[in-house]
């Protein structure tokens, strides 16, 4: 851009090579860094016969555009961010464009000439001309135009692979159909997609292009719905472990983050530069939501999680977690960390908590013998006649977990199941299997490996994933008694239990 006073990259370049830096917009200190904020125009010096000096920068830009339009130096235009270079790639792999050039003019291939199949090649080396590697394969590039009989040349750029993924959901409906993209009856039965779960990054690539693709297919009469997806849920990303940073001044003394401008890492009062260094968690104590040095509890440190990346060295290898705690503990921890849509920091101790929960479930269902075998716990039996309290606990859990799972509130659904297991662990005497089998079904979408084992130990055949989802019975949730807390002078004095049947 060649505006070093108002573009940081240009400023750094000009500073490095001792080039002049001329202020054009007031408001900053260009001796220190580029200024890209609002201000007044200076040093315009009547360029283009326009007097812009002293004018607000935004107003000056508009006047300059009007002048360009009036003098023919430029014209108003709208620029879209859907750039061709995002879609047209100079590489071998990818979907080929069904285009040929006849006498330099492009022609779309007829349907009878499709599909265009990439050739088998021995090398993917670049062409050396900036063209796709396909441009070097004359036997594929040089063709005869069916309309005119003239020599023609294929388009050698390719689409970016996700061009095919833009409509994959339609092909899933009818994957073996060699005649049409998707059978009309199948499409009308299955579309639109009820729920799409994906990362935020999909919103500007896959979802955007999928809608373009789908709307074109709708206009062509291939699909019956204007929109491909009814509901979108963006899951939050998982950040790395919390990193703790303490800041020191030039004398090597710690300075509390309360006194620091963390953006430019300077002391607010003096502007003195401070320097961050990593602090071990064991050297910190927590007060509320903040962390302080144990050696100096007045010094607050910065606690921040960053996106996982190899450069920061904070990537968590899922294989290592699975090896130590199991796949069920890992997948359930990812759900238990918090609401699905939120960004959440990773903590290994959280996985350990889920692992302990599964161990507790295992101990309730099994009883290991001296040889290390784990047969079904002899406390589990049939025809025990569960108590009203036991049935209420089970059916309350079924109702809650069902509702929360449908709402994709997986963290609170897991919490409800943990609460039920804690209740079961307190029951004395035999436990009827009717109180445990429905729980295994509830847990199965969350912890499939563990629940398949438990389902088999309960003497069932087949997979628990194919068992109908349990339904709660409202009769078991009816309350016979209501407990009231009576307060005197703001303190609970005693509890009053009233029969629900009494008015």
Coordinates of C-alpha atoms in Angstrom, one line a residue:
X1 CA 0.0 0.0 0.0
X2 CA 3.0 2.3 0.5
X3 CA 1.4 4.2 3.4
X4 CA 4.0 3.6 6.2
X5 CA 2.4 6.2 8.5
X6 CA -0.9 4.3 8.6
X7 CA -0.1 0.6 7.9
X8 CA 2.0 -1.3 10.4
X9 CA 3.6 -3.6 7.9
X10 CA 4.6 -0.7 5.7
X11 CA 5.8 1.2 8.8
X12 CA 8.1 -1.7 9.8
X13 CA 9.4 -2.0 6.2
X14 CA 10.0 1.8 6.0
X15 CA 11.7 1.8 9.4
X16 CA 14.0 -1.1 8.5
X17 CA 15.2 0.5 5.2
X18 CA 15.1 4.1 6.5
X19 CA 12.4 5.3 4.1
X20 CA 10.4 8.5 4.7
X21 CA 7.2 8.2 6.8
X22 CA 4.8 11.0 6.0
X23 CA 1.7 11.5 8.2
X24 CA -1.6 11.8 6.2
X25 CA -4.1 11.4 9.0
X26 CA -3.7 13.0 12.5
X27 CA -4.3 11.3 15.8
X28 CA -1.3 9.0 16.4
X29 CA 2.4 9.2 17.1
X30 CA 4.0 7.9 13.8
X31 CA 7.4 8.1 15.4
X32 CA 6.5 5.0 17.4
X33 CA 4.0 3.0 15.2
X34 CA 1.6 3.3 12.3
X35 CA -1.8 5.0 13.1
X36 CA -4.9 3.5 11.5
X37 CA -7.6 5.3 13.5
X38 CA -9.9 8.3 12.7
X39 CA -8.5 11.8 12.3
X40 CA -8.0 14.8 10.1
X41 CA -6.3 14.9 6.7
X42 CA -2.9 16.6 6.6
X43 CA -0.1 17.0 4.0
X44 CA -2.6 16.6 1.1
X45 CA -1.1 19.7 -0.5
X46 CA -3.9 20.2 -3.0
X47 CA -3.3 16.9 -4.9
X48 CA -5.7 16.2 -7.7
X49 CA -6.8 19.9 -7.3
X50 CA -8.7 18.9 -4.2
X51 CA -8.4 20.7 -0.9
X52 CA -8.7 17.9 1.7
X53 CA -6.4 19.2 4.4
X54 CA -8.2 19.6 7.7
X55 CA -11.1 17.4 6.6
X56 CA -12.3 14.4 8.5
X57 CA -10.7 11.3 7.0
X58 CA -14.0 9.5 6.4
X59 CA -15.5 12.6 4.7
X60 CA -12.3 13.0 2.6
X61 CA -12.5 9.4 1.4
X62 CA -16.0 9.9 0.2
X63 CA -15.1 13.2 -1.6
X64 CA -12.1 11.5 -3.2
X65 CA -14.3 8.6 -4.5
X66 CA -16.8 11.1 -5.9
X67 CA -14.0 12.9 -7.7
X68 CA -12.7 9.7 -9.2
X69 CA -16.2 8.9 -10.5
X70 CA -16.6 12.4 -12.0
X71 CA -13.2 12.6 -13.7
X72 CA -13.3 9.0 -15.0
X73 CA -10.4 7.9 -12.9
X74 CA -12.5 5.2 -11.2
X75 CA -16.1 4.0 -10.7
X76 CA -18.3 2.8 -7.9
X77 CA -18.4 -0.9 -7.5
X78 CA -19.4 -3.6 -5.1
X79 CA -16.8 -6.2 -4.3
X80 CA -17.8 -9.7 -3.1
X81 CA -15.5 -11.8 -0.9
X82 CA -16.3 -15.0 -2.7
X83 CA -13.0 -15.0 -4.6
X84 CA -12.2 -17.3 -7.6
X85 CA -8.9 -18.2 -6.2
X86 CA -10.6 -19.9 -3.3
X87 CA -12.4 -22.2 -5.7
X88 CA -10.1 -22.7 -8.7
X89 CA -6.9 -24.5 -7.9
X90 CA -3.8 -25.3 -9.9
X91 CA -3.3 -28.9 -8.7
X92 CA -4.0 -32.4 -9.8
X93 CA -6.4 -33.5 -7.1
X94 CA -9.9 -32.1 -6.9
X95 CA -13.0 -32.1 -9.0
X96 CA -12.2 -31.3 -12.7
X97 CA -14.2 -28.4 -14.3
X98 CA -16.5 -29.8 -17.1
X99 CA -15.2 -27.1 -19.5
X100 CA -13.4 -27.2 -22.8
X101 CA -12.0 -24.3 -24.9
X102 CA -12.7 -24.2 -28.6
X103 CA -10.8 -21.5 -30.5
X104 CA -10.2 -19.9 -27.1
X105 CA -13.8 -19.8 -26.1
X106 CA -15.1 -21.9 -23.2
X107 CA -17.9 -24.4 -23.6
X108 CA -19.7 -26.4 -20.9
X109 CA -19.7 -30.1 -21.6
X110 CA -23.1 -31.7 -22.4
X111 CA -24.5 -34.1 -19.8
X112 CA -23.7 -37.0 -22.2
X113 CA -20.0 -36.1 -21.9
X114 CA -20.0 -36.4 -18.1
X115 CA -18.3 -37.4 -15.9
X116 CA -14.9 -35.9 -16.5
X117 CA -12.5 -38.3 -14.9
X118 CA -9.0 -37.4 -13.8
X119 CA -6.3 -39.3 -15.6
X120 CA -4.0 -41.8 -13.9
X121 CA -0.6 -40.2 -13.6
X122 CA 2.9 -41.2 -12.4
X123 CA 3.8 -37.8 -11.1
X124 CA 2.1 -34.8 -9.6
X125 CA 5.1 -32.5 -10.2
X126 CA 4.2 -28.8 -11.0
X127 CA 4.1 -27.8 -14.6
X128 CA 6.7 -25.1 -14.2
X129 CA 4.4 -22.6 -15.9
X130 CA 2.0 -21.8 -13.0
X131 CA -0.6 -24.1 -14.5
X132 CA -2.0 -27.3 -12.9
X133 CA 0.0 -30.5 -13.3
X134 CA -2.8 -31.7 -15.5
X135 CA -1.6 -29.2 -18.1
X136 CA 1.4 -31.5 -18.8
X137 CA -0.7 -34.5 -19.8
X138 CA -1.5 -33.8 -23.5
X139 CA -3.4 -37.1 -23.9
X140 CA -6.0 -35.7 -21.4
X141 CA -5.9 -32.0 -22.2
X142 CA -6.1 -32.3 -26.0
X143 CA -9.6 -33.4 -27.1
X144 CA -12.0 -33.2 -30.0
X145 CA -15.1 -30.9 -29.6
X146 CA -18.2 -33.0 -30.2
X147 CA -20.2 -30.0 -31.4
X148 CA -17.9 -28.6 -34.0
X149 CA -15.3 -31.4 -34.6
X150 CA -12.6 -28.9 -33.9
X151 CA -9.6 -29.4 -31.6
X152 CA -10.3 -28.4 -28.1
X153 CA -8.4 -28.0 -24.8
X154 CA -9.7 -29.0 -21.4
X155 CA -9.7 -26.7 -18.4
X156 CA -6.8 -27.8 -16.3
X157 CA -7.7 -26.1 -13.0
X158 CA -9.6 -28.2 -10.5
X159 CA -12.2 -27.5 -7.9
X160 CA -11.0 -27.6 -4.2
X161 CA -12.3 -31.1 -3.2
X162 CA -15.0 -29.6 -0.9
X163 CA -16.9 -28.8 -4.1
X164 CA -18.0 -32.4 -3.9
X165 CA -18.7 -32.2 -0.1
X166 CA -21.1 -29.3 -0.7
X167 CA -23.8 -31.8 -1.6
X168 CA -22.6 -35.0 0.0
X169 CA -25.7 -35.1 2.2
X170 CA -27.8 -35.7 -0.9
X171 CA -25.6 -38.5 -2.2
X172 CA -25.8 -40.2 1.2
X173 CA -29.6 -40.6 0.6
X174 CA -29.0 -42.5 -2.7
X175 CA -25.3 -43.5 -2.9
X176 CA -25.6 -46.3 -5.6
X177 CA -27.8 -44.5 -8.1
X178 CA -25.8 -44.4 -11.4
X179 CA -28.6 -42.5 -13.3
X180 CA -29.3 -39.4 -11.3
X181 CA -27.7 -37.5 -8.4
X182 CA -30.5 -38.5 -6.0
X183 CA -33.9 -40.2 -6.5
X184 CA -36.7 -37.7 -6.2
X185 CA -38.8 -39.8 -3.8
X186 CA -35.8 -40.4 -1.6
X187 CA -34.9 -36.7 -1.6
X188 CA -38.5 -35.7 -0.7
X189 CA -38.6 -38.2 2.1
X190 CA -35.3 -37.4 3.8
X191 CA -34.7 -33.7 3.1
X192 CA -34.1 -31.2 4.6
X193 CA -31.4 -32.2 7.1
X194 CA -32.8 -31.9 10.6
X195 CA -29.6 -30.9 12.4
X196 CA -26.1 -29.9 11.3
X197 CA -23.4 -29.8 14.0
X198 CA -20.1 -28.3 13.0
X199 CA -17.4 -25.9 14.0
X200 CA -17.7 -22.1 13.5
X201 CA -15.1 -22.3 10.7
X202 CA -17.7 -24.2 8.6
X203 CA -19.9 -21.1 8.5
X204 CA -17.7 -19.4 6.0
X205 CA -16.8 -22.3 3.8
X206 CA -18.8 -25.5 3.8
X207 CA -22.1 -24.1 4.9
X208 CA -21.8 -21.1 2.6
X209 CA -21.1 -23.2 -0.5
X210 CA -23.5 -25.9 0.5
X211 CA -26.3 -23.3 0.4
X212 CA -25.1 -22.0 -3.0
X213 CA -25.0 -25.5 -4.3
X214 CA -28.4 -26.5 -2.9
X215 CA -30.1 -23.3 -4.2
X216 CA -28.8 -24.0 -7.7
X217 CA -30.0 -27.6 -7.5
X218 CA -33.4 -26.3 -6.3
X219 CA -33.6 -23.9 -9.4
X220 CA -32.7 -26.9 -11.6
X221 CA -35.5 -29.0 -10.0
X222 CA -33.2 -31.6 -8.5
X223 CA -34.2 -30.9 -4.9
X224 CA -37.5 -29.9 -3.4
X225 CA -36.4 -27.7 -0.5
X226 CA -34.9 -24.2 -0.7
X227 CA -32.6 -24.7 2.3
X228 CA -30.5 -27.8 3.0
X229 CA -30.3 -27.6 6.8
X230 CA -33.1 -26.8 9.3
X231 CA -31.0 -26.3 12.4
X232 CA -27.4 -25.4 12.9
X233 CA -25.4 -25.9 16.1
X234 CA -21.8 -24.7 16.3
X235 CA -19.7 -26.5 18.9
X236 CA -17.1 -24.5 20.7
X237 CA -13.4 -25.3 20.3
X238 CA -11.4 -26.9 23.1
X239 CA -8.5 -24.8 24.2
X240 CA -5.2 -26.0 25.7
X241 CA -4.4 -26.2 29.4
X242 CA -4.5 -23.0 31.3
X243 CA -1.2 -21.1 31.1
X244 CA -0.1 -18.9 34.0
X245 CA 2.0 -15.8 33.3
X246 CA 3.6 -13.6 35.9
X247 CA 5.0 -10.2 34.9
X248 CA 8.2 -8.7 36.1
X249 CA 9.6 -5.1 35.8
X250 CA 13.1 -4.2 34.7
X251 CA 14.3 -4.8 38.3
X252 CA 13.0 -8.4 38.2
X253 CA 10.2 -7.7 40.7
X254 CA 6.8 -9.2 40.1
X255 CA 4.0 -6.7 39.2
X256 CA 0.3 -7.6 39.7
X257 CA -1.8 -7.8 36.6
X258 CA -4.1 -5.4 38.3
X259 CA -1.5 -2.7 37.7
X260 CA -0.7 -3.8 34.1
X261 CA -2.1 -3.0 30.7
X262 CA -2.0 -6.6 29.4
X263 CA -2.5 -5.5 25.7
X264 CA 0.9 -3.8 25.4
X265 CA 2.4 -5.3 28.6
X266 CA 3.2 -2.0 30.4
X267 CA 2.5 -0.6 33.8
X268 CA -0.6 1.6 33.6
X269 CA 0.7 4.4 35.8
X270 CA 4.2 4.7 34.5
X271 CA 4.2 3.1 31.0
X272 CA 7.2 1.0 32.1
X273 CA 7.6 -2.2 30.1
X274 CA 7.1 -5.5 31.9
X275 CA 8.1 -9.0 30.8
X276 CA 6.0 -12.1 31.2
X277 CA 7.3 -15.5 32.3
X278 CA 5.6 -18.8 32.9
X279 CA 4.5 -19.7 36.4
X280 CA 3.9 -23.2 37.6
X281 CA 0.4 -23.9 38.9
X282 CA 1.8 -25.4 42.2
X283 CA 3.3 -22.0 43.0
X284 CA -0.2 -20.3 42.9
X285 CA -3.2 -20.0 45.1
X286 CA -6.7 -19.3 43.9
X287 CA -9.0 -16.5 45.2
X288 CA -12.3 -16.4 43.6
X289 CA -11.7 -16.6 39.8
X290 CA -8.2 -15.2 40.0
X291 CA -4.7 -16.7 40.8
X292 CA -2.0 -15.2 43.0
X293 CA 1.5 -16.0 43.9
X294 CA 1.9 -18.1 47.0
X295 CA 5.1 -16.2 47.8
X296 CA 3.3 -12.8 47.4
X297 CA -0.5 -13.1 47.6
X298 CA -0.8 -9.5 46.5
X299 CA 0.5 -10.3 43.1
X300 CA -2.2 -11.5 40.7
X301 CA -1.0 -13.5 37.6
X302 CA -2.5 -13.9 34.2
X303 CA -4.4 -17.2 33.7
X304 CA -5.3 -17.8 30.0
X305 CA -6.0 -20.7 27.7
X306 CA -4.9 -20.6 24.1
X307 CA -6.1 -22.5 21.0
X308 CA -4.2 -25.8 20.7
X309 CA -1.3 -25.5 18.3
X310 CA 2.0 -27.3 17.7
X311 CA 3.9 -24.0 17.9
X312 CA 2.7 -23.4 21.5
X313 CA 3.3 -27.0 22.5
X314 CA -0.1 -27.3 24.1
X315 CA -1.7 -29.9 21.9
X316 CA -3.3 -32.8 23.8
X317 CA -2.9 -36.2 22.0
X318 CA -6.2 -38.0 22.4
X319 CA -4.4 -41.4 21.9
X320 CA -2.5 -40.7 25.2
X321 CA -5.7 -39.9 27.1
X322 CA -7.4 -43.0 25.7
X323 CA -4.5 -45.1 26.6
X324 CA -4.6 -44.0 30.3
X325 CA -8.3 -43.4 30.9
X326 CA -10.2 -45.0 28.1
X327 CA -12.2 -43.7 25.1
X328 CA -15.4 -43.4 27.1
X329 CA -13.8 -41.1 29.7
X330 CA -12.4 -38.9 27.0
X331 CA -15.6 -38.5 25.0
X332 CA -17.7 -37.9 28.1
X333 CA -15.3 -35.4 29.4
X334 CA -15.5 -33.4 26.2
X335 CA -19.3 -33.4 26.7
X336 CA -19.1 -32.7 30.5
X337 CA -16.7 -29.7 30.2
X338 CA -19.6 -27.3 29.6
X339 CA -22.3 -26.3 27.2
X340 CA -21.7 -27.6 23.7
X341 CA -21.5 -24.1 22.0
X342 CA -19.0 -22.7 24.5
X343 CA -15.2 -22.4 24.1
X344 CA -13.7 -24.5 26.9
X345 CA -10.2 -25.0 28.3
X346 CA -8.8 -28.5 28.7
X347 CA -7.8 -29.9 32.0
X348 CA -6.5 -33.4 32.4
X349 CA -7.8 -33.7 35.9
X350 CA -11.3 -33.4 34.4
X351 CA -10.8 -36.7 32.5
X352 CA -9.7 -38.3 35.7
X353 CA -13.0 -37.3 37.3
X354 CA -15.0 -39.0 34.5
X355 CA -12.7 -42.1 34.8
X356 CA -13.5 -42.3 38.5
X357 CA -17.3 -42.1 37.7
X358 CA -17.1 -45.0 35.3
X359 CA -15.1 -47.0 37.9
X360 CA -17.9 -46.4 40.4
X361 CA -20.5 -47.5 37.9
X362 CA -18.4 -50.7 37.2
X363 CA -18.2 -51.5 41.0
X364 CA -22.0 -51.2 41.3
X365 CA -22.6 -53.6 38.5
X366 CA -19.8 -56.1 39.2
X367 CA -17.8 -57.7 42.0
X368 CA -14.3 -58.7 41.2
X369 CA -13.0 -62.0 42.5
X370 CA -9.5 -63.0 43.6
X371 CA -8.6 -64.0 40.1
X372 CA -9.4 -60.6 38.7
X373 CA -12.7 -61.7 37.0
X374 CA -15.7 -59.3 37.3
X375 CA -19.0 -61.2 37.3
X376 CA -22.3 -59.5 37.9
X377 CA -22.7 -58.1 41.4
X378 CA -24.7 -60.7 43.4
X379 CA -26.7 -57.8 44.9
X380 CA -28.4 -57.4 41.5
X381 CA -31.4 -59.6 41.3
X382 CA -35.0 -59.8 40.0
X383 CA -38.5 -59.5 41.6
X384 CA -37.2 -57.4 44.5
X385 CA -40.2 -55.0 44.4
X386 CA -38.3 -51.6 44.3
X387 CA -39.3 -49.0 46.8
X388 CA -41.3 -45.9 45.8
X389 CA -38.2 -43.7 46.4
X390 CA -36.0 -46.0 44.1
X391 CA -38.6 -45.8 41.3
X392 CA -38.9 -42.1 41.7
X393 CA -35.1 -41.7 41.4
X394 CA -34.9 -43.8 38.3
X395 CA -37.8 -42.3 36.5
X396 CA -36.8 -38.8 37.4
X397 CA -33.4 -39.5 35.9
X398 CA -35.0 -41.0 32.7
X399 CA -37.1 -37.9 32.3
X400 CA -34.2 -35.5 32.9
X401 CA -31.6 -37.2 30.7
X402 CA -34.1 -37.7 27.9
X403 CA -35.0 -34.0 27.9
X404 CA -31.4 -32.8 28.2
X405 CA -30.1 -35.1 25.5
X406 CA -32.7 -33.9 23.1
X407 CA -31.7 -30.3 23.9
X408 CA -28.0 -31.2 23.4
X409 CA -27.2 -30.3 27.0
X410 CA -24.9 -33.2 27.4
X411 CA -23.0 -31.8 30.4
X412 CA -26.1 -31.6 32.6
X413 CA -27.4 -34.9 31.3
X414 CA -24.2 -36.6 32.5
X415 CA -24.4 -34.7 35.8
X416 CA -27.9 -36.2 36.3
X417 CA -26.6 -39.7 35.7
X418 CA -23.8 -39.1 38.1
X419 CA -26.4 -38.1 40.7
X420 CA -28.4 -41.2 40.1
X421 CA -25.3 -43.5 40.6
X422 CA -24.5 -41.7 43.8
X423 CA -28.0 -42.4 45.0
X424 CA -27.8 -46.1 43.9
X425 CA -24.5 -46.5 45.8
X426 CA -26.3 -45.5 49.0
X427 CA -29.0 -48.2 48.7
X428 CA -28.6 -51.1 51.0
X429 CA -29.6 -54.7 50.3
X430 CA -30.5 -56.3 46.9
X431 CA -31.1 -54.1 43.9
X432 CA -33.7 -55.0 41.3
X433 CA -32.2 -55.1 37.8
X434 CA -35.2 -53.0 36.6
X435 CA -33.5 -50.1 38.4
X436 CA -30.2 -50.6 36.5
X437 CA -31.0 -51.8 32.9
X438 CA -32.7 -48.5 31.9
X439 CA -29.7 -46.6 33.3
X440 CA -27.3 -48.6 31.0
X441 CA -29.5 -47.6 28.0
X442 CA -29.4 -43.9 29.1
X443 CA -25.6 -44.0 29.4
X444 CA -25.0 -45.9 26.2
X445 CA -24.9 -42.9 23.7
X446 CA -22.4 -41.3 26.1
X447 CA -20.2 -44.3 27.0
X448 CA -20.8 -47.0 24.4
X449 CA -17.8 -49.2 25.3
X450 CA -18.6 -49.5 29.0
X451 CA -22.4 -50.0 28.5
X452 CA -21.9 -52.8 26.0
X453 CA -19.9 -54.6 28.6
X454 CA -22.5 -54.0 31.3
X455 CA -25.4 -55.0 29.0
X456 CA -23.8 -58.3 28.4
X457 CA -23.0 -58.9 32.1
X458 CA -26.7 -58.3 32.8
X459 CA -27.4 -61.3 30.7
X460 CA -28.7 -59.6 27.6
X461 CA -28.0 -60.5 24.0
X462 CA -27.4 -58.1 21.2
X463 CA -26.2 -54.5 21.3
X464 CA -27.6 -52.0 23.9
X465 CA -27.6 -49.4 21.1
X466 CA -30.5 -51.2 19.5
X467 CA -32.7 -51.3 22.6
X468 CA -35.6 -48.9 22.7
X469 CA -35.0 -45.7 24.7
X470 CA -36.6 -45.9 28.2
X471 CA -39.7 -43.8 29.0
X472 CA -40.5 -42.3 32.4
X473 CA -43.7 -42.9 34.2
X474 CA -45.2 -39.8 35.8
X475 CA -47.0 -41.8 38.4
X476 CA -43.6 -42.6 40.0
X477 CA -42.8 -38.9 40.1
X478 CA -45.9 -37.9 42.0
X479 CA -45.1 -36.4 45.4
X480 CA -46.9 -37.6 48.5
X481 CA -45.4 -35.2 51.0
X482 CA -44.1 -31.7 50.7
X483 CA -41.4 -30.3 53.0
X484 CA -41.4 -26.7 54.0
X485 CA -38.6 -24.8 55.8
X486 CA -39.9 -22.3 58.4
X487 CA -37.7 -19.3 59.0
X488 CA -37.6 -17.0 62.1
X489 CA -35.5 -13.9 61.9
X490 CA -34.1 -15.1 58.6
X491 CA -32.9 -18.5 60.0
X492 CA -34.3 -21.9 59.4
X493 CA -35.9 -22.9 62.7
X494 CA -37.5 -26.2 61.8
X495 CA -38.9 -28.3 58.9
X496 CA -42.6 -29.0 58.4
X497 CA -43.7 -32.0 56.4
X498 CA -47.2 -31.8 55.0
X499 CA -49.2 -34.6 53.2
X500 CA -49.8 -33.6 49.6
X501 CA -53.4 -34.8 49.8
X502 CA -54.2 -32.2 52.4
X503 CA -55.3 -28.8 51.3

